[in-house]
XYZ file of C-alpha atoms in Angstrom:
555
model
C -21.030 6.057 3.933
C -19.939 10.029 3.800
C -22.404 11.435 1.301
C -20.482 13.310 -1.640
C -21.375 16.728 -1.872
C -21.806 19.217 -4.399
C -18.477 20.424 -6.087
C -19.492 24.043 -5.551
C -18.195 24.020 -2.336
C -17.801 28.107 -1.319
C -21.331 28.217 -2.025
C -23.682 25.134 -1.934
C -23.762 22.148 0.833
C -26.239 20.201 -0.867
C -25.749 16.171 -1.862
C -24.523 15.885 -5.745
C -26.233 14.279 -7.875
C -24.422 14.598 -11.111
C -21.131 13.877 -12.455
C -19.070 16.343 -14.906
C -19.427 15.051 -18.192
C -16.164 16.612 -19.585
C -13.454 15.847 -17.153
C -15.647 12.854 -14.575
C -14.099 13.956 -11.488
C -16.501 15.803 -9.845
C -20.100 16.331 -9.066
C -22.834 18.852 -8.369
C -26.533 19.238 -6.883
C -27.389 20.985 -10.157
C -26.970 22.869 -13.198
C -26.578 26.755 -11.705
C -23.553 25.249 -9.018
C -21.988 23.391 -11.952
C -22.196 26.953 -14.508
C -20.856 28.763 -11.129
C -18.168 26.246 -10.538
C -17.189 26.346 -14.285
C -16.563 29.759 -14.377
C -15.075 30.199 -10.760
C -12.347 27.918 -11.949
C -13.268 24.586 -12.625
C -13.053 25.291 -16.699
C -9.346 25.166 -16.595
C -9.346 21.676 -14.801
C -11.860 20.230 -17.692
C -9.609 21.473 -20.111
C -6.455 20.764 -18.603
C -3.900 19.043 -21.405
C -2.822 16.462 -18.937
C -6.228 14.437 -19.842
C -5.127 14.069 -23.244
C -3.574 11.309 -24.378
C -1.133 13.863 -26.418
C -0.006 15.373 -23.940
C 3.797 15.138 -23.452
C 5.771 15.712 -20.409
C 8.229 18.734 -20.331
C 11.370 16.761 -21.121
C 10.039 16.692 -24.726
C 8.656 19.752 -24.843
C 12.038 21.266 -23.827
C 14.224 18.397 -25.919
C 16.332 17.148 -23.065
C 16.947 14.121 -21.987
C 14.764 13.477 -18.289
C 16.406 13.553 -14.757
C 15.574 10.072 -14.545
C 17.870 8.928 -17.013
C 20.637 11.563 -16.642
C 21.629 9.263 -13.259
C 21.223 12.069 -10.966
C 20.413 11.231 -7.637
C 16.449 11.206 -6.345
C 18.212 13.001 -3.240
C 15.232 14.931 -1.688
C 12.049 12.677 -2.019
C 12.538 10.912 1.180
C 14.738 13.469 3.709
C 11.986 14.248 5.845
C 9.505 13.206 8.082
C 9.759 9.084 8.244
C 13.075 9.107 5.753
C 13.323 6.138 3.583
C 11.195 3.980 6.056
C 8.349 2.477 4.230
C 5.107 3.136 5.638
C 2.631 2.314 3.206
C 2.086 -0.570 1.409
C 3.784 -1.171 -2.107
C 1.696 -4.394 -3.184
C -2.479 -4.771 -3.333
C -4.023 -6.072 0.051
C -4.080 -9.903 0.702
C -6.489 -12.290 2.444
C -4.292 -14.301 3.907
C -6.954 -16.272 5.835
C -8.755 -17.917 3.101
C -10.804 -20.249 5.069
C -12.745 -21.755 2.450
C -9.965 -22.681 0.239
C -8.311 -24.698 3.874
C -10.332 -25.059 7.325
C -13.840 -24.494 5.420
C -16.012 -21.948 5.496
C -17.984 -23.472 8.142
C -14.952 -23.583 10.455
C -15.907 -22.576 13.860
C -12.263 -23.468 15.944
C -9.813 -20.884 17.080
C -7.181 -19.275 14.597
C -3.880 -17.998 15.107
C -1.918 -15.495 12.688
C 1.568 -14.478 12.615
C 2.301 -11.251 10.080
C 6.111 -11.599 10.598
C 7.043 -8.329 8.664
C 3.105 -6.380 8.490
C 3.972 -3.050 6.978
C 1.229 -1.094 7.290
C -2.284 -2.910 8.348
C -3.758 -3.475 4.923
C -3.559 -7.205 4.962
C -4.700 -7.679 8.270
C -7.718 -5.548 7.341
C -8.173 -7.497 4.629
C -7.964 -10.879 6.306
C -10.229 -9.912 9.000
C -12.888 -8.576 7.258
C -12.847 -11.569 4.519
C -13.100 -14.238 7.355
C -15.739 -15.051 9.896
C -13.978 -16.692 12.480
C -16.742 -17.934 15.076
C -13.585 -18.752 17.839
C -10.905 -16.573 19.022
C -8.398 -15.025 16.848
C -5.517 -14.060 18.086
C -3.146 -11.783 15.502
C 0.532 -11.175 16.297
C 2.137 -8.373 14.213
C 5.713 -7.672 13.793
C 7.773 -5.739 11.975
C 11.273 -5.001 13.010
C 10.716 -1.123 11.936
C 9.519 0.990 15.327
C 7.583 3.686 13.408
C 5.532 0.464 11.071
C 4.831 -0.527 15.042
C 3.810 2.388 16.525
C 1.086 3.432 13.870
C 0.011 -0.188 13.523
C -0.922 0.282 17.546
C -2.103 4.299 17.347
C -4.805 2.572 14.237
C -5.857 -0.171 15.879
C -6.782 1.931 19.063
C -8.862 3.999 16.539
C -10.553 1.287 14.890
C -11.601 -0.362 18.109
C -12.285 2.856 20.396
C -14.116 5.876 18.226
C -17.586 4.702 16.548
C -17.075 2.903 13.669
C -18.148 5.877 10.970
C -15.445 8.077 12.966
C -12.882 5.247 12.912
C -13.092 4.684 9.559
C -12.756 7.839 8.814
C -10.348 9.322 11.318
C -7.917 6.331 10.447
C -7.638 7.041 6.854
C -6.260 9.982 7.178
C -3.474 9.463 9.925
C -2.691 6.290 7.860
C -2.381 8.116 4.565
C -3.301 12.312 4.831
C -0.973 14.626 5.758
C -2.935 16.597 7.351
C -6.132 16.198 9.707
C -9.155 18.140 10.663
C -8.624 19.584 13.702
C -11.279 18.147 15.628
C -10.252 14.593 14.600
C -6.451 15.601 15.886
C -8.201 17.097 18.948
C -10.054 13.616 19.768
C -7.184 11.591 18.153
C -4.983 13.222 20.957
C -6.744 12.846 23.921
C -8.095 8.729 23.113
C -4.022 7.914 22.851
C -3.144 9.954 25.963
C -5.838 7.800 28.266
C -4.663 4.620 26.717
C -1.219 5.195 26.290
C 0.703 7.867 28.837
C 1.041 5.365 31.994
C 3.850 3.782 29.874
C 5.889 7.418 29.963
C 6.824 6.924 33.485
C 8.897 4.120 32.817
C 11.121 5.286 30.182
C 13.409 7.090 32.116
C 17.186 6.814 31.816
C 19.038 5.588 28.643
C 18.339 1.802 29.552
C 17.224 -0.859 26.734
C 15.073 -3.898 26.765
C 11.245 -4.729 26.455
C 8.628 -2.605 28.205
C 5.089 -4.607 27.476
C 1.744 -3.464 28.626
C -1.921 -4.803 28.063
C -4.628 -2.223 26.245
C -8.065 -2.949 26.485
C -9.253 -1.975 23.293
C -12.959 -2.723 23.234
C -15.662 -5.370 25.910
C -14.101 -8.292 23.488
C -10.435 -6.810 21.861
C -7.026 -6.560 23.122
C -3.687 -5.301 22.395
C -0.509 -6.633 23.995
C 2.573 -4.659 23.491
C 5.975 -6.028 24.562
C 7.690 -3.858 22.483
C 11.687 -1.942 23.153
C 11.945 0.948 25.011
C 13.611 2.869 21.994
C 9.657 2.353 19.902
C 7.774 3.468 23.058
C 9.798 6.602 23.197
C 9.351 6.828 19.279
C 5.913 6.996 20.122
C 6.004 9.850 22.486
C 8.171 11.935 19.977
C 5.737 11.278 17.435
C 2.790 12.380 19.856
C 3.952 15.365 21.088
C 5.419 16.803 18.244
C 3.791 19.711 16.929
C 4.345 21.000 13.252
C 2.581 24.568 12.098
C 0.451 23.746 9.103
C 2.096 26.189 6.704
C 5.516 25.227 7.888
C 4.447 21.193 7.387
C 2.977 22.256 4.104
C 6.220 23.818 2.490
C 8.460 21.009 4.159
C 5.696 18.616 2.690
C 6.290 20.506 -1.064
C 9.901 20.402 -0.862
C 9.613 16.848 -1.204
C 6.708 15.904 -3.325
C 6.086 19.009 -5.467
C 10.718 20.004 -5.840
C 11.344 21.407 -9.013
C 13.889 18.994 -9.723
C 11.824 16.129 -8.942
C 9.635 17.434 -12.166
C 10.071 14.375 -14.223
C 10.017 11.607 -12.110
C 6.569 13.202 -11.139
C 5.654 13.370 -14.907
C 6.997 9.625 -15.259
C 4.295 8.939 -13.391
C 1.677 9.791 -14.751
C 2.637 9.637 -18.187
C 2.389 5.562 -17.789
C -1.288 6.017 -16.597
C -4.523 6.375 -18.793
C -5.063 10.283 -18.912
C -8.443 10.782 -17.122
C -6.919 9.546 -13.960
C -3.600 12.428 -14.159
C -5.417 14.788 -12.678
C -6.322 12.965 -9.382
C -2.786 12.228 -9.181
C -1.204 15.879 -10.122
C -3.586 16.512 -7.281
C -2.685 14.025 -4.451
C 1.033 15.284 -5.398
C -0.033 18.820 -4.378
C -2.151 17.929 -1.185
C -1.825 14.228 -0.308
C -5.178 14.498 0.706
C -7.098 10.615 0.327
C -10.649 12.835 -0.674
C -12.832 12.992 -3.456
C -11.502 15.287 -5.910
C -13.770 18.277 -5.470
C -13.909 17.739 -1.685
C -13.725 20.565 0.725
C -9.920 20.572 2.396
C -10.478 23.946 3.807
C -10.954 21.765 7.669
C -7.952 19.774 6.886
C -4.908 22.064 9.194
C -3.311 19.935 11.728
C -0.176 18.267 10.776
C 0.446 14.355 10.603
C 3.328 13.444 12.075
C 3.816 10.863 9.244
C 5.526 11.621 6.192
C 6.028 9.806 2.978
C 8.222 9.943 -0.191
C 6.664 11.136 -3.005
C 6.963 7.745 -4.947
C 4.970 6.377 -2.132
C 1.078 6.690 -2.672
C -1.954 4.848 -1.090
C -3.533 3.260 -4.332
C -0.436 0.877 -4.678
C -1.734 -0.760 -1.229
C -4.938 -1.974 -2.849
C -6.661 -3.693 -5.745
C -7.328 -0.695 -8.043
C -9.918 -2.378 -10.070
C -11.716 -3.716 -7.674
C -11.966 -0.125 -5.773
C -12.532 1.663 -8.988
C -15.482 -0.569 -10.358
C -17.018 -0.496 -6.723
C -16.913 3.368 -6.587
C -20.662 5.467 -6.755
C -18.406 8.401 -7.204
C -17.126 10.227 -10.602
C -15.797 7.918 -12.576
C -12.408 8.965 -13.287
C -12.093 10.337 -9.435
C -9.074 8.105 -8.441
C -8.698 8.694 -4.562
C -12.076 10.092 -4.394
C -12.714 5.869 -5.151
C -10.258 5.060 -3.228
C -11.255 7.170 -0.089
C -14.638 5.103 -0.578
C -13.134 1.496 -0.983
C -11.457 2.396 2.347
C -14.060 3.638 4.717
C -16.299 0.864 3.694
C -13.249 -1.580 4.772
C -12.261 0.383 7.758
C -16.020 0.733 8.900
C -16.422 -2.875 8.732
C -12.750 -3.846 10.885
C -13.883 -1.290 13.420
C -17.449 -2.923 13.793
C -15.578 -6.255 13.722
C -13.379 -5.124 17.033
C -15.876 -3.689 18.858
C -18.477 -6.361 18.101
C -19.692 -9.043 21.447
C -20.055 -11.820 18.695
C -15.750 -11.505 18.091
C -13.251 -12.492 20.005
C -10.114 -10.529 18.797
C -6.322 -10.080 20.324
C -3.371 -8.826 19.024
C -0.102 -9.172 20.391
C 2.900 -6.294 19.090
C 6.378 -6.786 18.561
C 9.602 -5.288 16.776
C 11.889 -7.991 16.093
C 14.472 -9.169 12.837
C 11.833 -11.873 11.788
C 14.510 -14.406 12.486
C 14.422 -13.404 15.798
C 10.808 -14.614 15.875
C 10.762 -18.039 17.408
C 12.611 -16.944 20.568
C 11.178 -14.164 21.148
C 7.871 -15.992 21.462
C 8.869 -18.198 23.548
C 9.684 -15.558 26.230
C 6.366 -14.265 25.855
C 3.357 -15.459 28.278
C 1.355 -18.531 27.475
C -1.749 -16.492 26.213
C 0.917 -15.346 22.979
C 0.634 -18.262 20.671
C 3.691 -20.396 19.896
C 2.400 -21.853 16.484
C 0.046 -20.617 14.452
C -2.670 -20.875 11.394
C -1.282 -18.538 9.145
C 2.279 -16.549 8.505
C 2.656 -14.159 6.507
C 6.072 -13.100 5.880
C 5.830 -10.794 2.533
C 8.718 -10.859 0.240
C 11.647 -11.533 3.638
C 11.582 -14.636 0.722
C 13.420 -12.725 -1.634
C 17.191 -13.305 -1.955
C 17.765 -9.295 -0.849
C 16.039 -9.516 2.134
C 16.404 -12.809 4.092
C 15.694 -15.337 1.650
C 13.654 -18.630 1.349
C 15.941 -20.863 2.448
C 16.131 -19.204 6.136
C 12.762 -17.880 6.063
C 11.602 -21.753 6.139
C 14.156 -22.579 8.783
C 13.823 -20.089 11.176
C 9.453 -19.426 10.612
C 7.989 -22.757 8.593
C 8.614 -25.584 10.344
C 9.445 -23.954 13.528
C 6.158 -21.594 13.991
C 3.041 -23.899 11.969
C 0.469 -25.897 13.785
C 0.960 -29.483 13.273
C -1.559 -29.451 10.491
C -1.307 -29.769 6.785
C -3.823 -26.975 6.830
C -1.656 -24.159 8.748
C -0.310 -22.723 5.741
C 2.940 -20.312 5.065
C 2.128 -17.414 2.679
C 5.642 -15.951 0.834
C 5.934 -12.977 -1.737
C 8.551 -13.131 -4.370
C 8.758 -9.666 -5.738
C 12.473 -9.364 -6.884
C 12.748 -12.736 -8.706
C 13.180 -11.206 -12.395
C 16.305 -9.070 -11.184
C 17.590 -11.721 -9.212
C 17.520 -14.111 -12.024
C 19.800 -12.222 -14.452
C 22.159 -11.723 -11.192
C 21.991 -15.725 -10.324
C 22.651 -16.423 -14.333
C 25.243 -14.033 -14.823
C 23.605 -11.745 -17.907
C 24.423 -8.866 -18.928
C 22.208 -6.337 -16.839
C 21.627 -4.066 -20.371
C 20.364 -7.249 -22.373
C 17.014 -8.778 -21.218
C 15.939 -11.437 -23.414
C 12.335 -11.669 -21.988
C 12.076 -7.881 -22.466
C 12.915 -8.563 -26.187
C 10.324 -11.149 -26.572
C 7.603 -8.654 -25.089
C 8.718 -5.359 -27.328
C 6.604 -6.062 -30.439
C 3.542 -6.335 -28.437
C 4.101 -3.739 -26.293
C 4.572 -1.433 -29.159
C 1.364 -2.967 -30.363
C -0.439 -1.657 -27.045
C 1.760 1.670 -27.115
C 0.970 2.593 -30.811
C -2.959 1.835 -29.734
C -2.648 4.044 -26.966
C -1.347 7.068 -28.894
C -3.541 6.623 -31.765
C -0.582 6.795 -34.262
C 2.248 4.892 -34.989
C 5.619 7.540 -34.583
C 8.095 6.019 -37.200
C 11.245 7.472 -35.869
C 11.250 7.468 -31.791
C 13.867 8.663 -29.405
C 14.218 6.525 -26.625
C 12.669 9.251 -23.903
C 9.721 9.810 -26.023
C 6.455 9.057 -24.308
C 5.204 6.262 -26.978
C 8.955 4.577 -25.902
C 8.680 4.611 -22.647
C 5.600 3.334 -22.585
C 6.721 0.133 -24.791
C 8.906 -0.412 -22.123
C 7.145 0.178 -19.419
C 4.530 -2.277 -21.237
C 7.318 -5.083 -21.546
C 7.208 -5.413 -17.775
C 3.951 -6.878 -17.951
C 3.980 -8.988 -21.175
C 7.085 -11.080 -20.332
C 6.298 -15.139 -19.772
C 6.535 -14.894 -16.135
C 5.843 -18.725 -16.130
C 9.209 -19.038 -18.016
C 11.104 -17.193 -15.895
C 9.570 -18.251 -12.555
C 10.852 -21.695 -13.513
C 14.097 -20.579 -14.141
C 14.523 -19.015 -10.938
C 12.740 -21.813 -8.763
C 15.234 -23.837 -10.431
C 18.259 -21.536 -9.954
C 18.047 -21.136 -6.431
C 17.195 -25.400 -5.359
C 13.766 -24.407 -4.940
C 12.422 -27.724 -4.223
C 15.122 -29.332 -2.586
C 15.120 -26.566 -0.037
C 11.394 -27.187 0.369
C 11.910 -30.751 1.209
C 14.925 -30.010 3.280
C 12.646 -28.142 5.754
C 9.701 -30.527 5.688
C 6.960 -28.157 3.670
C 5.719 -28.231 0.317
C 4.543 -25.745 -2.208
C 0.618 -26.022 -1.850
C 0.038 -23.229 -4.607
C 1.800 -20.774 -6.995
C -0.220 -17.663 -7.878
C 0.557 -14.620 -9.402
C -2.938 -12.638 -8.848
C -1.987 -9.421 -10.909
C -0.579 -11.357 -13.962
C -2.168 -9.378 -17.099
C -4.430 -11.860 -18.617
C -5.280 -11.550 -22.359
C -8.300 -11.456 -23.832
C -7.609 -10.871 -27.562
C -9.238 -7.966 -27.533
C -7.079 -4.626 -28.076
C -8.623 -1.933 -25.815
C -9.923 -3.895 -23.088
C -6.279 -5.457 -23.027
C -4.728 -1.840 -22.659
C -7.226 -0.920 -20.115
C -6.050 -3.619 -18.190
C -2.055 -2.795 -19.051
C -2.620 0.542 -17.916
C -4.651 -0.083 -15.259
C -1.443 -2.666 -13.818
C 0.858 0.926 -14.443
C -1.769 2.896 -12.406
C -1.842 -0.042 -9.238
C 1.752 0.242 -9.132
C 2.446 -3.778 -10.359
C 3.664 -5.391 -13.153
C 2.169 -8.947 -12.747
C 5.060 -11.056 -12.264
C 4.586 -10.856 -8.556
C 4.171 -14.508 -6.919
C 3.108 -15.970 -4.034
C 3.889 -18.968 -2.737
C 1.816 -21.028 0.037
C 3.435 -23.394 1.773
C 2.127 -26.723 4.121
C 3.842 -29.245 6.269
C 4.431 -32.586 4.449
């Protein structure tokens, strides 16, 4: 693993060896570097209001209402770079494998997976890494965004190609940084040109259709790629574009760091425990996936991916988990994150390019419904029917819905076994149910039942109970905020299952519900400040807890 170095970085090299006991975000080989850090700059950070819990965002401090709730329009967070598309994951990473819990842990066949709508790679890391699948495993990723595609194929010909400690390292940044050393861009550059520019002499003229092509990836891994013509020449634009750092760098603060975008930044981080604000306030200003007091003087040539500034890396994995498993400060947020993720990414790169695996993915850009025939075009070698699908929340009744989700993918795609299983995210099902009932979107009676004990939580928080509060004050918002987590998702899950036919489309399609879990549901313990540690630490992942899965298995 990268070794964290002293905090003192414009004068000392040296390995750290001890943490900042005021603000616990960064480290130092000793006691002169930590006095010359201090006074070189580092007092103001230790100091810094935003790690109080009193600290109050600038809508209160100027008594105005916030831009959030004066309905004007979010407008510039997502006009450049990749737009609106969504490139990062919103949800913590999944094993969808789960041997144990259906083939056995001792299974030793093949395994087929189908990620019908992937988003970025984080589950299929995830998956991988969790499972040791003796046979072959062949993965087929789609998505029917080009740009979800194209990086999914630019990663895995990292992870499988560079040596693993480079891989790992080089991939987390043109997955989630901005900006990359320029050596890495340098060697980044010239790896996708050998395995990737015999494809530009086909895409002349304006005509459509697939273009496929085979990439050896490693002695034991390959890629197949029948993907449109319009995604390889997506690719190319994306590879030889060339962005001047300073000019990326404004373009990049124009989005993320826009005045007017002040307090939906400070919305943010208000609804997270204070030691972690800084390492936010800081990812805002660099996007940088580093330890806090990590050297980004190296870090100069442009990404060509861009993200919103509501979209952020932590969402896409289990903060607790990476956060308890850090040896870093601890209240260095994407410093533990940017260790969680090179010890995942170093062990999926030494998975590819071991001789013990046996690894092939296939890549396409479909509409998921589009899935079955599209297959069956493909050669033999593609599988037909498969182990696993995963198809994310296309369940929900804004995207494609369960109903046709089961019809076109569940019966159609699983093996023949009541152990292929069909994984489905319901993400939207509190919304929808209000819409399917008919209420009136202002009144929420579950959010009622939750206020008094989200108050409860609030009040702790804050230290003091504020008798009159205005509805933007910070103790407010965070009761409501808080609600999101404490409703009886049980209760309402029921509803909804019930709302939409839930079982009768089930048996309709010839699958039933093997389980029902809602992994991030906040789980009481009785105990006040471990429960708001956990609360808070839900706000900081990005969830609320009422997201479900649902596995389903032939009859």
């Amino acid at each position: 693993m990268p070794q964290l170095l002293c905090a003192n970085i414009s004068e000392c090299q040296k390995p750290a060896s001890s943490t900042c006991a005021g603000c616990k975000l960064v480290q130092y080989c000793g006691k002169p570097c930590q006095t010359a850090h201090w006074k070189a700059g580092h007092r103001s950070i230790c100091k810094s209001p935003v790690l109080k819990a009193s600290w109050q965002p600038q809508w209160m401090v100027q008594r105005r209402d916030p831009a959030f709730m004066r309905g004007e329009d979010e407008g510039i967070m997502s006009r450049w770079g990749s737009g609106t598309r969504f490139l990062l994951g919103n949800m913590p990473a999944v094993d969808h494998f789960c041997l144990g819990e259906n083939e056995g842990a001792d299974y030793c066949g093949d395994f087929d997976a189908l990620f019908a709508a992937c988003g970025d790679l984080r589950n299929v890391v995830l998956s991988v890494n969790a499972s040791d699948i003796k046979g072959k495993l062949h993965i087929v990723l789609n998505d029917h965004e080009p740009y979800v595609m194209i990086r999914a194929m630019l990663l895995l010909i990292i992870f499988a190609s560079l040596p693993p400690a480079e891989a790992a390292e080089a991939a987390i940044h043109l997955w989630y940084s901005p900006s990359l050393p320029a050596t890495t861009m340098s060697q980044l550059r010239e790896l996708f040109a050998a395995k990737l520019d015999k494809m530009r002499q086909h895409l002349s003229g304006d005509k459509d259709g697939l273009l496929s092509t085979s990439i050896k990836l490693s002695e034991t891994c390959g890629m197949r790629c029948p993907l449109p013509r319009h995604c390889w020449r997506e690719l190319f634009q994306v590879l030889d574009s060339r962005i001047g750092s300073d000019v990326a760098t404004n373009k990049r603060h124009y989005i993320t760091m826009a005045p007017h975008r002040l307090d939906y930044r400070e919305r943010h981080v208000l609804f997270i425990a204070p030691q972690y604000r800084l390492s936010k306030l800081q990812y805002y200003e660099d996007g940088l996936v580093l330890p806090f007091g990590a050297d980004r003087s190296s870090f100069t040539e442009t990404n060509p991916w861009h993200i919103a500034d509501s979209h952020d890396p932590v969402n896409g994995w289990d903060v607790p988990l990476f956060l308890s498993s850090s040896p870093g400060p601890a209240h260095d947020l994407y410093g533990a994150l940017h260790h969680y993720l090179h010890s995942q990414f170093l062990l999926f790169s030494q998975r590819l390019q071991s001789n013990a695996s046996n690894i092939n993915f296939t890549l396409v850009c479909r509409d998921a419904r589009q899935l079955q025939s599209l297959l069956r075009s493909l050669p033999k070698k593609v599988p037909q029917h498969f182990d696993r699908i995963d198809v994310s929340n296309l369940t929900d009744l804004g995207y494609i819905g369960v109903g046709e989700i089961l019809a076109e993918l569940g019966h159609p795609l699983l093996k023949y076994t009541t152990r292929a299983v069909l994984s489905g995210l319901f993400m939207n099902y509190t919304a929808d149910l209000g819409a399917l009932k008919g209420r009136d979107p202002d009144f929420d009676p579950d959010m009622m039942a939750a206020l008094r004990p989200a108050g409860r939580y609030a009040q702790l928080h804050y230290g003091r109970l504020i008798q009159s509060m205005p509805k933007t004050s910070p103790m407010m918002m965070l009761t409501v905020a808080l609600c999101n987590s404490l409703k009886n998702f049980d209760k309402i899950w029921k509803e909804y299952a019930e709302s939409i036919g839930l079982d009768q489309v089930q048996a309709m399609h010839g699958v039933r519900a093997k389980s029902v879990r809602r992994p991030h549901a906040f789980k009481k313990t009785g105990r006040d400040a471990e429960d708001l540690e956990s609360l808070l630490l839900l706000e900081l992942g990005g969830v609320n807890g009422h997201e479900t899965y649902v596995e389903w298995v032939r009859l």
